[in-house]
Amino acid sequence: MSTPVRLGAYGAGLALVFGGAFVAADAVVPASTVDSWTDEAGGHTMNGTTSGPGGHGSSGPSQTDAAAPGVTSAQNGYLLSPVAAPSAVDRAGKLSFRILDADGTGVTRFATSHEKRMHLIVVRTDGTRFRHVHPTMDDDGTWSLPWSWTSAGTYRVYADFVPETDGAVETITLTRTVDVAGRLTPAPAAPASTATVSGYRVELRGEVAPGSGSDLTFVVSRDGSPVTDLEPYLGAFGHLVALREGDLAFLHVHPEGDEPAAGEESGPEIGFIAEAPTPGRYLLYLDFKVDGEVHSAPFVVDTAGLPTAEDGHSEPTHAVTEPDTDAESGDGHDH
Ligand SMILES: [Cu+2]
């Protein structure tokens, strides 16, 4: 794979790289191979699971550009199996899946990346109910963790990992959707540059500009006072996931930069450099850790100069939705 685009670091030495690092990776497996996998997988849905993101992203600016990770169940010779999970709300069970190689064999060798071998992101397709967790693996390569859904809807599940191979180190992000039965209350995303979670107020400063690096700074406060005791989490002081509205392409998993030293604290600002591959709306989720607890703060940002309603982009009429209960309670994280 060719050298990823480096955008440099900002603030705490963290960089958010949209796009560039992923572009080269898609060339390895022919599209026809991916298609056949996708078709195959579609025939083996189970437990309310459907394969792939198809049909759940009709308003995105770009549906299937090959550069975007996190929109397919297969990439670079790796396939995400159908995801088994409870099929309705409030049913305790477990969520499980495997990563299969090109022979259909379960992959069991994963490199540790950002302190974990597997990062699992689950979010409802309207952008709410974000969870970022770390399952454990059985001998046969089955990843699982206890699971229940608090809300009905269609969810995107992302498995983000680095296979342990003798070859180049590459981050793979694969996705599936899971449908959860129950009464659904959709909560369309509306622009939101502040979030309140567990008493912490987080303000996002800066804009996302398509095609060029732009500074994004998150400022954390509590009761009007800056929070200066942010703790390292997964090897950084903040952990940002960005999804593109529409196709929910997974644009980033972890910030880059030097790891904080043990016991080091930071705040109230957490800086990133962002580059969006296309104009549009992006859903951002900042994980940060204070007093041993991880909190997720959701944001919705439009790229600068995004066309408005008269150009056919529908503006939501709803007020900004409150952070969901998962994010507020901070559960769904393992530490
Ligand atoms: Cu993770």
Short mmCIF file of N, CA, C and O in Angstrom, two decimals, residues 12-68:
data_model
loop_
_atom_site.label_atom_id
_atom_site.label_comp_id
_atom_site.label_asym_id
_atom_site.label_seq_id
_atom_site.Cartn_x
_atom_site.Cartn_y
_atom_site.Cartn_z
N ALA A 12 -2.88 18.44 20.88
CA ALA A 12 -2.24 17.38 21.66
C ALA A 12 -1.47 16.41 20.79
O ALA A 12 -1.07 15.35 21.24
N GLY A 13 -1.28 16.77 19.56
CA GLY A 13 -0.50 15.91 18.69
C GLY A 13 -1.34 14.85 18.02
O GLY A 13 -0.87 13.79 17.64
N LEU A 14 -2.60 15.13 17.87
CA LEU A 14 -3.51 14.16 17.28
C LEU A 14 -3.88 14.60 15.88
O LEU A 14 -4.05 15.77 15.62
N ALA A 15 -3.98 13.66 15.01
CA ALA A 15 -4.38 14.01 13.65
C ALA A 15 -5.52 13.13 13.22
O ALA A 15 -5.54 11.94 13.47
N LEU A 16 -6.46 13.73 12.58
CA LEU A 16 -7.58 12.98 12.02
C LEU A 16 -7.42 13.00 10.52
O LEU A 16 -7.39 14.05 9.90
N VAL A 17 -7.25 11.86 9.96
CA VAL A 17 -7.02 11.78 8.53
C VAL A 17 -8.23 11.16 7.85
O VAL A 17 -8.53 10.00 8.06
N PHE A 18 -8.91 11.94 7.08
CA PHE A 18 -10.03 11.41 6.30
C PHE A 18 -9.50 10.94 4.96
O PHE A 18 -8.79 11.66 4.28
N GLY A 19 -9.91 9.82 4.57
CA GLY A 19 -9.74 9.48 3.15
C GLY A 19 -8.39 8.96 2.77
O GLY A 19 -8.22 7.78 2.56
N GLY A 20 -7.43 9.81 2.69
CA GLY A 20 -6.17 9.52 2.03
C GLY A 20 -5.55 8.18 2.37
O GLY A 20 -5.14 7.43 1.49
N ALA A 21 -5.54 7.86 3.65
CA ALA A 21 -4.87 6.65 4.08
C ALA A 21 -5.57 5.40 3.57
O ALA A 21 -4.97 4.33 3.52
N PHE A 22 -6.79 5.54 3.16
CA PHE A 22 -7.55 4.35 2.80
C PHE A 22 -7.61 4.13 1.30
O PHE A 22 -7.97 3.08 0.84
N VAL A 23 -7.27 5.14 0.55
CA VAL A 23 -7.50 5.08 -0.89
C VAL A 23 -6.76 3.92 -1.53
O VAL A 23 -7.33 3.16 -2.31
N ALA A 24 -5.50 3.76 -1.15
CA ALA A 24 -4.68 2.80 -1.85
C ALA A 24 -5.10 1.36 -1.57
O ALA A 24 -4.88 0.47 -2.38
N ALA A 25 -5.71 1.15 -0.43
CA ALA A 25 -5.94 -0.21 0.03
C ALA A 25 -6.94 -0.99 -0.81
O ALA A 25 -6.91 -2.20 -0.86
N ASP A 26 -7.80 -0.30 -1.51
CA ASP A 26 -8.88 -0.99 -2.17
C ASP A 26 -8.48 -1.75 -3.43
O ASP A 26 -9.25 -2.50 -3.99
N ALA A 27 -7.26 -1.55 -3.85
CA ALA A 27 -6.86 -2.13 -5.12
C ALA A 27 -6.52 -3.62 -5.03
O ALA A 27 -6.43 -4.29 -6.03
N VAL A 28 -6.37 -4.14 -3.84
CA VAL A 28 -5.82 -5.48 -3.69
C VAL A 28 -6.76 -6.58 -4.17
O VAL A 28 -6.37 -7.52 -4.83
N VAL A 29 -8.03 -6.48 -3.80
CA VAL A 29 -8.99 -7.51 -4.18
C VAL A 29 -9.85 -6.99 -5.32
O VAL A 29 -10.39 -5.90 -5.24
N PRO A 30 -9.97 -7.76 -6.38
CA PRO A 30 -10.80 -7.31 -7.51
C PRO A 30 -12.23 -7.08 -7.06
O PRO A 30 -12.74 -7.80 -6.19
N ALA A 31 -12.86 -6.12 -7.69
CA ALA A 31 -14.24 -5.80 -7.32
C ALA A 31 -15.15 -7.01 -7.49
O ALA A 31 -16.09 -7.22 -6.72
N SER A 32 -14.84 -7.84 -8.48
CA SER A 32 -15.70 -9.00 -8.72
C SER A 32 -15.66 -9.97 -7.54
O SER A 32 -16.66 -10.59 -7.19
N THR A 33 -14.50 -10.07 -6.92
CA THR A 33 -14.38 -10.93 -5.75
C THR A 33 -15.24 -10.41 -4.62
O THR A 33 -15.97 -11.16 -3.96
N VAL A 34 -15.15 -9.11 -4.41
CA VAL A 34 -15.94 -8.50 -3.35
C VAL A 34 -17.42 -8.71 -3.63
O VAL A 34 -18.20 -9.05 -2.75
N ASP A 35 -17.80 -8.53 -4.89
CA ASP A 35 -19.20 -8.69 -5.26
C ASP A 35 -19.69 -10.09 -4.93
O ASP A 35 -20.77 -10.28 -4.38
N SER A 36 -18.87 -11.08 -5.26
CA SER A 36 -19.32 -12.45 -5.03
C SER A 36 -19.43 -12.74 -3.54
O SER A 36 -20.31 -13.44 -3.08
N TRP A 37 -18.51 -12.17 -2.77
CA TRP A 37 -18.62 -12.32 -1.32
C TRP A 37 -19.90 -11.71 -0.81
O TRP A 37 -20.61 -12.28 0.00
N THR A 38 -20.13 -10.50 -1.30
CA THR A 38 -21.29 -9.78 -0.81
C THR A 38 -22.56 -10.54 -1.15
O THR A 38 -23.47 -10.68 -0.33
N ASP A 39 -22.61 -11.09 -2.38
CA ASP A 39 -23.78 -11.87 -2.77
C ASP A 39 -23.94 -13.08 -1.88
O ASP A 39 -25.02 -13.37 -1.37
N GLU A 40 -22.85 -13.79 -1.70
CA GLU A 40 -22.86 -14.97 -0.86
C GLU A 40 -23.38 -14.66 0.54
O GLU A 40 -24.25 -15.32 1.07
N ALA A 41 -22.79 -13.63 1.09
CA ALA A 41 -23.14 -13.28 2.47
C ALA A 41 -24.61 -12.94 2.58
O ALA A 41 -25.25 -13.22 3.58
N GLY A 42 -25.14 -12.35 1.52
CA GLY A 42 -26.54 -11.94 1.55
C GLY A 42 -27.48 -13.13 1.69
O GLY A 42 -28.61 -12.99 2.15
N GLY A 43 -27.01 -14.30 1.29
CA GLY A 43 -27.84 -15.48 1.38
C GLY A 43 -27.82 -16.14 2.75
O GLY A 43 -28.51 -17.12 2.98
N HIS A 44 -27.01 -15.61 3.64
CA HIS A 44 -26.87 -16.27 4.94
C HIS A 44 -27.22 -15.34 6.08
O HIS A 44 -26.59 -15.37 7.12
N THR A 45 -28.18 -14.52 5.87
CA THR A 45 -28.57 -13.64 6.96
C THR A 45 -29.19 -14.46 8.07
O THR A 45 -29.75 -15.52 7.85
N MET A 46 -29.02 -13.95 9.27
CA MET A 46 -29.61 -14.69 10.39
C MET A 46 -29.98 -13.73 11.50
O MET A 46 -29.42 -12.66 11.62
N ASN A 47 -30.94 -14.15 12.24
CA ASN A 47 -31.27 -13.44 13.47
C ASN A 47 -31.53 -11.96 13.23
O ASN A 47 -31.06 -11.11 13.96
N GLY A 48 -32.27 -11.68 12.18
CA GLY A 48 -32.61 -10.28 11.94
C GLY A 48 -31.48 -9.50 11.31
O GLY A 48 -31.56 -8.30 11.18
N THR A 49 -30.46 -10.21 10.91
CA THR A 49 -29.30 -9.52 10.35
C THR A 49 -29.42 -9.42 8.84
O THR A 49 -29.82 -10.37 8.19
N THR A 50 -29.05 -8.31 8.31
CA THR A 50 -28.95 -8.19 6.87
C THR A 50 -27.54 -7.81 6.53
O THR A 50 -26.80 -7.30 7.35
N SER A 51 -27.16 -8.09 5.31
CA SER A 51 -25.77 -7.83 4.95
C SER A 51 -25.64 -6.48 4.29
O SER A 51 -26.50 -6.07 3.53
N GLY A 52 -24.53 -5.85 4.59
CA GLY A 52 -24.17 -4.65 3.87
C GLY A 52 -25.06 -3.47 4.21
O GLY A 52 -26.10 -3.62 4.82
N PRO A 53 -24.63 -2.31 3.81
CA PRO A 53 -25.34 -1.10 4.15
C PRO A 53 -26.41 -0.73 3.13
O PRO A 53 -27.05 0.28 3.23
N GLY A 54 -26.61 -1.55 2.13
CA GLY A 54 -27.47 -1.17 1.02
C GLY A 54 -28.85 -0.76 1.48
O GLY A 54 -29.43 -1.37 2.36
N GLY A 55 -29.37 0.26 0.85
CA GLY A 55 -30.73 0.66 1.13
C GLY A 55 -30.88 1.57 2.33
O GLY A 55 -31.95 2.08 2.59
N HIS A 56 -29.80 1.81 3.02
CA HIS A 56 -29.93 2.66 4.19
C HIS A 56 -29.20 3.97 4.05
O HIS A 56 -28.97 4.67 4.99
N GLY A 57 -28.79 4.29 2.85
CA GLY A 57 -28.07 5.54 2.70
C GLY A 57 -28.40 6.18 1.37
O GLY A 57 -27.62 6.14 0.45
N SER A 58 -29.57 6.78 1.28
CA SER A 58 -30.00 7.26 -0.02
C SER A 58 -29.70 8.73 -0.23
O SER A 58 -29.85 9.24 -1.31
N SER A 59 -29.27 9.44 0.82
CA SER A 59 -29.13 10.87 0.66
C SER A 59 -27.69 11.34 0.67
O SER A 59 -27.42 12.51 0.70
N GLY A 60 -26.77 10.43 0.66
CA GLY A 60 -25.36 10.83 0.75
C GLY A 60 -24.87 11.45 -0.53
O GLY A 60 -25.42 11.23 -1.60
N PRO A 61 -23.83 12.23 -0.41
CA PRO A 61 -23.28 12.90 -1.58
C PRO A 61 -22.57 11.93 -2.51
O PRO A 61 -22.47 12.18 -3.70
N SER A 62 -22.09 10.85 -2.00
CA SER A 62 -21.37 9.92 -2.83
C SER A 62 -21.60 8.53 -2.25
O SER A 62 -21.24 8.26 -1.12
N GLN A 63 -22.18 7.65 -3.00
CA GLN A 63 -22.64 6.40 -2.42
C GLN A 63 -21.54 5.35 -2.31
O GLN A 63 -21.43 4.68 -1.31
N THR A 64 -20.77 5.16 -3.33
CA THR A 64 -19.90 4.00 -3.32
C THR A 64 -18.49 4.32 -3.81
O THR A 64 -17.86 3.51 -4.45
N ASP A 65 -18.02 5.52 -3.52
CA ASP A 65 -16.66 5.78 -3.95
C ASP A 65 -15.73 4.79 -3.27
O ASP A 65 -15.81 4.56 -2.08
N ALA A 66 -14.85 4.22 -4.06
CA ALA A 66 -14.02 3.13 -3.56
C ALA A 66 -13.11 3.57 -2.42
O ALA A 66 -12.60 2.75 -1.67
N ALA A 67 -12.90 4.87 -2.29
CA ALA A 67 -11.97 5.35 -1.28
C ALA A 67 -12.54 5.25 0.13
O ALA A 67 -11.79 5.24 1.08
N ALA A 68 -13.84 5.17 0.26
CA ALA A 68 -14.43 5.27 1.58
C ALA A 68 -14.45 3.91 2.27
O ALA A 68 -15.04 2.96 1.78
#
